[in-house]
Amino acid sequence: EAGVAQSPRYKIIEKRQSVAFWCNPISGHATLYWYQQILGQGPKLLIQFQNNGVVDDSQLPKDRFSAERLKGVDSTLKIQPAKLEDSAVYLCASTAGADTQYFGPGTRLTVL
Amino acid sequence: SQQGEEDPQALSIQEGENATMNCSYKTSINNLQWYRQNSGRGLVHLILIRSNEREKHSGRLRVTLDTSKKSSSLLITASRAADTASYFCATDAHSTLTFGKGTMLLVSP
């Protein structure tokens, strides 16, 4: 079974630029999550999708972050404009409805 | 906000020794999970313990949960160099996970 795929693996941008991350969850997993993990901390949930609907986006900084999951499969997370404090690893996870979440390798973002 | 808090922040042991990590949390939970993260990688699920369970085993892993104290522990027995990683507890209260800051475990050969 293929795992959660994410791209790119690394991204370096300058502040005020825009960036987008892509996630392909495990086939058949209805629930998809985006997390932000700042160095030295645990992952923090940004947004949760159930199929193509948003379940929880209470911690998503909506003035600069946006996410979509148009067909209930792949998802993209966008930041525009980026700030220095957005430097982090962005993790995507999916689940079929059971408790265990399966994580992708993450995208490491550096904002200069 | 991060609900789980792991203790210690870092742990260094020799191969063959046991490693114990603790996690404390603040609110009621449905279950508590432990994840491992190798440097530069995603998180891997290790074990889940439900709020009505007190102890669970999986291979060399043993997890305990004390809901009255709002705490959990993860014991790794007979550690190996390959166990070197960061370990996170995550509480599940409303079908979303809240992670702690993690314990960095270093197992030296």
mmCIF file of C-alpha atoms in Angstrom:
data_model
loop_
_atom_site.group_PDB
_atom_site.id
_atom_site.type_symbol
_atom_site.label_atom_id
_atom_site.label_comp_id
_atom_site.label_asym_id
_atom_site.label_seq_id
_atom_site.Cartn_x
_atom_site.Cartn_y
_atom_site.Cartn_z
ATOM 1 C CA GLU A 1 0.000 0.000 0.000
ATOM 2 C CA ALA A 2 1.439 3.370 -1.000
ATOM 3 C CA GLY A 3 1.856 5.896 1.788
ATOM 4 C CA VAL A 4 0.981 9.560 1.962
ATOM 5 C CA ALA A 5 2.863 11.481 -0.722
ATOM 6 C CA GLN A 6 3.957 15.096 -0.384
ATOM 7 C CA SER A 7 5.794 17.480 -2.643
ATOM 8 C CA PRO A 8 8.043 19.291 -2.770
ATOM 9 C CA ARG A 9 10.248 17.884 0.002
ATOM 10 C CA TYR A 10 12.113 21.156 0.427
ATOM 11 C CA LYS A 11 11.324 24.757 -0.479
ATOM 12 C CA ILE A 12 13.258 27.967 0.093
ATOM 13 C CA ILE A 13 11.548 31.292 -0.571
ATOM 14 C CA GLU A 14 11.922 34.908 0.431
ATOM 15 C CA LYS A 15 9.456 36.615 2.724
ATOM 16 C CA ARG A 16 6.370 38.009 1.043
ATOM 17 C CA GLN A 17 6.564 35.344 -1.703
ATOM 18 C CA SER A 18 3.896 32.695 -2.182
ATOM 19 C CA VAL A 19 4.296 28.945 -1.878
ATOM 20 C CA ALA A 20 2.099 25.877 -2.342
ATOM 21 C CA PHE A 21 2.395 22.355 -1.016
ATOM 22 C CA TRP A 22 0.721 19.243 -2.390
ATOM 23 C CA CYS A 23 -0.486 16.110 -0.636
ATOM 24 C CA ASN A 24 -1.829 12.829 -1.978
ATOM 25 C CA PRO A 25 -3.327 10.741 0.833
ATOM 26 C CA ILE A 26 -3.538 6.973 1.070
ATOM 27 C CA SER A 27 -6.143 5.663 -1.366
ATOM 28 C CA GLY A 28 -9.570 5.494 0.207
ATOM 29 C CA HIS A 29 -8.762 7.693 3.187
ATOM 30 C CA ALA A 30 -11.575 10.172 3.588
ATOM 31 C CA THR A 31 -9.957 12.351 6.243
ATOM 32 C CA LEU A 32 -6.932 14.504 5.499
ATOM 33 C CA TYR A 33 -4.964 16.754 7.848
ATOM 34 C CA TRP A 34 -2.347 19.469 7.439
ATOM 35 C CA TYR A 35 0.025 20.120 10.338
ATOM 36 C CA GLN A 36 2.722 22.714 10.911
ATOM 37 C CA GLN A 37 5.777 21.571 12.873
ATOM 38 C CA ILE A 38 8.151 24.287 13.981
ATOM 39 C CA LEU A 39 11.661 23.156 14.918
ATOM 40 C CA GLY A 40 11.766 21.714 18.420
ATOM 41 C CA GLN A 41 7.992 21.430 18.759
ATOM 42 C CA GLY A 42 5.302 18.902 18.072
ATOM 43 C CA PRO A 43 3.007 19.131 15.055
ATOM 44 C CA LYS A 44 0.160 21.631 15.282
ATOM 45 C CA LEU A 45 -3.047 20.988 13.372
ATOM 46 C CA LEU A 46 -3.808 23.599 10.728
ATOM 47 C CA ILE A 47 -6.824 22.105 8.978
ATOM 48 C CA GLN A 48 -8.829 18.882 8.795
ATOM 49 C CA PHE A 49 -10.857 17.767 5.773
ATOM 50 C CA GLN A 50 -13.534 15.079 5.625
ATOM 51 C CA ASN A 51 -13.780 14.228 1.932
ATOM 52 C CA ASN A 52 -13.820 17.711 0.357
ATOM 53 C CA GLY A 53 -15.390 19.508 3.316
ATOM 54 C CA VAL A 54 -13.565 21.365 6.090
ATOM 55 C CA VAL A 55 -14.082 19.877 9.560
ATOM 56 C CA ASP A 56 -11.726 22.072 11.579
ATOM 57 C CA ASP A 57 -9.691 25.086 10.471
ATOM 58 C CA SER A 58 -9.717 26.950 13.763
ATOM 59 C CA GLN A 59 -5.906 27.160 13.926
ATOM 60 C CA LEU A 60 -5.351 28.103 10.285
ATOM 61 C CA PRO A 61 -4.115 31.718 9.899
ATOM 62 C CA LYS A 62 -6.688 32.528 7.284
ATOM 63 C CA ASP A 63 -5.229 35.916 6.391
ATOM 64 C CA ARG A 64 -2.324 34.177 4.677
ATOM 65 C CA PHE A 65 -2.971 30.418 4.631
ATOM 66 C CA SER A 66 -5.503 28.605 2.472
ATOM 67 C CA ALA A 67 -6.149 24.957 1.718
ATOM 68 C CA GLU A 68 -8.409 23.023 -0.567
ATOM 69 C CA ARG A 69 -9.355 19.457 -1.354
ATOM 70 C CA LEU A 70 -11.529 19.880 -4.394
ATOM 71 C CA LYS A 71 -12.292 16.281 -5.378
ATOM 72 C CA GLY A 72 -11.937 14.751 -1.937
ATOM 73 C CA VAL A 73 -8.549 13.223 -2.748
ATOM 74 C CA ASP A 74 -5.470 15.430 -3.258
ATOM 75 C CA SER A 75 -5.022 18.600 -1.269
ATOM 76 C CA THR A 76 -2.983 21.760 -1.580
ATOM 77 C CA LEU A 77 -1.903 24.158 1.153
ATOM 78 C CA LYS A 78 -0.923 27.681 0.142
ATOM 79 C CA ILE A 79 0.805 30.505 1.977
ATOM 80 C CA GLN A 80 0.671 34.023 0.563
ATOM 81 C CA PRO A 81 2.494 36.115 1.517
ATOM 82 C CA ALA A 82 4.983 34.099 3.555
ATOM 83 C CA LYS A 83 6.545 35.426 6.746
ATOM 84 C CA LEU A 84 9.791 34.431 8.433
ATOM 85 C CA GLU A 85 7.846 32.663 11.201
ATOM 86 C CA ASP A 86 6.271 30.327 8.627
ATOM 87 C CA SER A 87 9.567 28.446 8.394
ATOM 88 C CA ALA A 88 8.607 24.934 9.466
ATOM 89 C CA VAL A 89 7.905 21.419 8.255
ATOM 90 C CA TYR A 90 4.404 21.029 6.832
ATOM 91 C CA LEU A 91 3.049 17.552 7.360
ATOM 92 C CA CYS A 92 0.086 15.931 5.672
ATOM 93 C CA ALA A 93 -1.688 12.967 7.256
ATOM 94 C CA SER A 94 -4.680 10.839 6.355
ATOM 95 C CA THR A 95 -6.945 8.320 8.000
ATOM 96 C CA ALA A 96 -9.719 6.001 6.890
ATOM 97 C CA GLY A 97 -11.788 6.845 9.932
ATOM 98 C CA ALA A 98 -9.940 4.766 12.484
ATOM 99 C CA ASP A 99 -7.860 6.495 15.113
ATOM 100 C CA THR A 100 -4.419 6.050 13.564
ATOM 101 C CA GLN A 101 -3.149 8.821 11.320
ATOM 102 C CA TYR A 102 -0.638 8.074 8.576
ATOM 103 C CA PHE A 103 1.858 10.834 7.913
ATOM 104 C CA GLY A 104 3.713 11.848 4.795
ATOM 105 C CA PRO A 105 7.422 12.795 4.841
ATOM 106 C CA GLY A 106 6.646 16.493 5.060
ATOM 107 C CA THR A 107 7.762 19.615 3.209
ATOM 108 C CA ARG A 108 10.501 21.639 4.867
ATOM 109 C CA LEU A 109 9.905 25.349 4.203
ATOM 110 C CA THR A 110 12.574 27.950 4.792
ATOM 111 C CA VAL A 111 11.558 31.602 4.520
ATOM 112 C CA LEU A 112 14.485 34.008 4.160
ATOM 113 C CA SER B 1 -2.094 24.978 21.968
ATOM 114 C CA GLN B 2 -0.232 21.810 22.921
ATOM 115 C CA GLN B 3 -1.992 19.617 25.453
ATOM 116 C CA GLY B 4 0.547 16.845 25.930
ATOM 117 C CA GLU B 5 3.826 17.591 27.622
ATOM 118 C CA GLU B 6 6.542 14.983 27.441
ATOM 119 C CA ASP B 7 9.191 14.452 30.055
ATOM 120 C CA PRO B 8 12.156 14.352 29.819
ATOM 121 C CA GLN B 9 12.869 16.648 26.863
ATOM 122 C CA ALA B 10 15.929 14.558 26.029
ATOM 123 C CA LEU B 11 17.151 11.125 27.080
ATOM 124 C CA SER B 12 20.486 9.459 26.367
ATOM 125 C CA ILE B 13 21.007 5.750 27.074
ATOM 126 C CA GLN B 14 23.143 2.781 26.026
ATOM 127 C CA GLU B 15 21.941 -0.011 23.783
ATOM 128 C CA GLY B 16 20.181 -2.711 25.754
ATOM 129 C CA GLU B 17 18.909 -0.331 28.442
ATOM 130 C CA ASN B 18 15.257 0.552 28.896
ATOM 131 C CA ALA B 19 13.911 4.011 28.049
ATOM 132 C CA THR B 20 10.927 5.552 29.795
ATOM 133 C CA MET B 21 9.146 8.674 28.594
ATOM 134 C CA ASN B 22 6.241 10.370 30.302
ATOM 135 C CA CYS B 23 3.384 12.462 29.015
ATOM 136 C CA SER B 24 0.975 14.671 30.934
ATOM 137 C CA TYR B 25 -2.165 16.260 29.529
ATOM 138 C CA LYS B 26 -4.884 18.607 30.694
ATOM 139 C CA THR B 27 -8.342 17.693 29.432
ATOM 140 C CA SER B 28 -10.461 14.555 29.037
ATOM 141 C CA ILE B 29 -9.499 12.320 26.147
ATOM 142 C CA ASN B 30 -10.879 9.488 24.007
ATOM 143 C CA ASN B 31 -7.467 7.952 23.517
ATOM 144 C CA LEU B 32 -3.775 8.738 23.713
ATOM 145 C CA GLN B 33 -1.291 7.822 21.015
ATOM 146 C CA TRP B 34 2.483 7.674 20.776
ATOM 147 C CA TYR B 35 4.346 8.504 17.578
ATOM 148 C CA ARG B 36 8.006 8.321 16.579
ATOM 149 C CA GLN B 37 9.782 10.760 14.291
ATOM 150 C CA ASN B 38 13.190 10.103 12.843
ATOM 151 C CA SER B 39 15.238 13.153 11.892
ATOM 152 C CA GLY B 40 13.869 14.769 8.751
ATOM 153 C CA ARG B 41 11.049 12.284 8.391
ATOM 154 C CA GLY B 42 7.316 12.103 8.970
ATOM 155 C CA LEU B 43 5.711 10.642 12.077
ATOM 156 C CA VAL B 44 5.101 6.920 12.510
ATOM 157 C CA HIS B 45 2.287 5.645 14.720
ATOM 158 C CA LEU B 46 3.528 3.355 17.483
ATOM 159 C CA ILE B 47 0.647 2.536 19.776
ATOM 160 C CA LEU B 48 -2.796 3.730 20.861
ATOM 161 C CA ILE B 49 -4.343 3.345 24.295
ATOM 162 C CA ARG B 50 -7.993 4.118 24.913
ATOM 163 C CA SER B 51 -9.286 6.028 27.911
ATOM 164 C CA ASN B 52 -10.762 2.834 29.453
ATOM 165 C CA GLU B 53 -7.471 0.950 29.174
ATOM 166 C CA ARG B 54 -4.661 1.056 31.725
ATOM 167 C CA GLU B 55 -1.828 -0.771 29.969
ATOM 168 C CA LYS B 56 -0.990 -1.943 26.488
ATOM 169 C CA HIS B 57 1.909 -3.831 24.931
ATOM 170 C CA SER B 58 3.284 -3.979 21.406
ATOM 171 C CA GLY B 59 6.578 -5.792 20.889
ATOM 172 C CA ARG B 60 9.203 -3.965 22.964
ATOM 173 C CA LEU B 61 6.765 -1.132 23.736
ATOM 174 C CA ARG B 62 4.676 -0.835 26.871
ATOM 175 C CA VAL B 63 2.269 2.048 27.388
ATOM 176 C CA THR B 64 0.383 2.902 30.550
ATOM 177 C CA LEU B 65 -2.417 5.396 31.029
ATOM 178 C CA ASP B 66 -3.628 6.922 34.282
ATOM 179 C CA THR B 67 -6.671 9.060 33.527
ATOM 180 C CA SER B 68 -7.005 10.164 37.159
ATOM 181 C CA LYS B 69 -3.550 11.744 36.956
ATOM 182 C CA LYS B 70 -3.915 12.639 33.278
ATOM 183 C CA SER B 71 -0.613 10.991 32.468
ATOM 184 C CA SER B 72 0.859 8.267 30.301
ATOM 185 C CA SER B 73 4.216 6.570 30.010
ATOM 186 C CA LEU B 74 5.993 4.845 27.152
ATOM 187 C CA LEU B 75 8.571 2.195 27.986
ATOM 188 C CA ILE B 76 10.923 0.873 25.320
ATOM 189 C CA THR B 77 12.701 -2.232 26.518
ATOM 190 C CA ALA B 78 16.084 -3.517 25.324
ATOM 191 C CA SER B 79 16.703 -0.362 23.294
ATOM 192 C CA ARG B 80 18.599 -0.399 20.004
ATOM 193 C CA ALA B 81 20.535 2.286 18.161
ATOM 194 C CA ALA B 82 17.690 2.297 15.613
ATOM 195 C CA ASP B 83 15.324 3.531 18.336
ATOM 196 C CA THR B 84 17.104 6.900 18.223
ATOM 197 C CA ALA B 85 14.345 9.372 17.337
ATOM 198 C CA SER B 86 11.916 11.892 18.793
ATOM 199 C CA TYR B 87 8.852 10.462 20.513
ATOM 200 C CA PHE B 88 5.577 12.361 20.763
ATOM 201 C CA CYS B 89 2.422 11.706 22.697
ATOM 202 C CA ALA B 90 -0.806 12.899 21.111
ATOM 203 C CA THR B 91 -4.177 13.187 22.773
ATOM 204 C CA ASP B 92 -7.388 12.569 20.863
ATOM 205 C CA ALA B 93 -10.334 14.455 22.331
ATOM 206 C CA HIS B 94 -12.621 15.249 19.398
ATOM 207 C CA SER B 95 -11.157 13.171 16.561
ATOM 208 C CA THR B 96 -8.265 15.601 16.246
ATOM 209 C CA LEU B 97 -4.805 15.038 17.670
ATOM 210 C CA THR B 98 -2.964 17.471 19.923
ATOM 211 C CA PHE B 99 0.761 16.740 20.159
ATOM 212 C CA GLY B 100 3.273 17.478 22.873
ATOM 213 C CA LYS B 101 6.758 18.853 22.261
ATOM 214 C CA GLY B 102 8.347 15.416 22.270
ATOM 215 C CA THR B 103 11.228 13.571 23.906
ATOM 216 C CA MET B 104 14.468 13.195 21.962
ATOM 217 C CA LEU B 105 15.897 9.730 22.597
ATOM 218 C CA LEU B 106 19.525 8.940 21.779
ATOM 219 C CA VAL B 107 20.591 5.305 22.004
ATOM 220 C CA SER B 108 24.341 4.830 21.809
ATOM 221 C CA PRO B 109 25.886 1.547 20.632
#
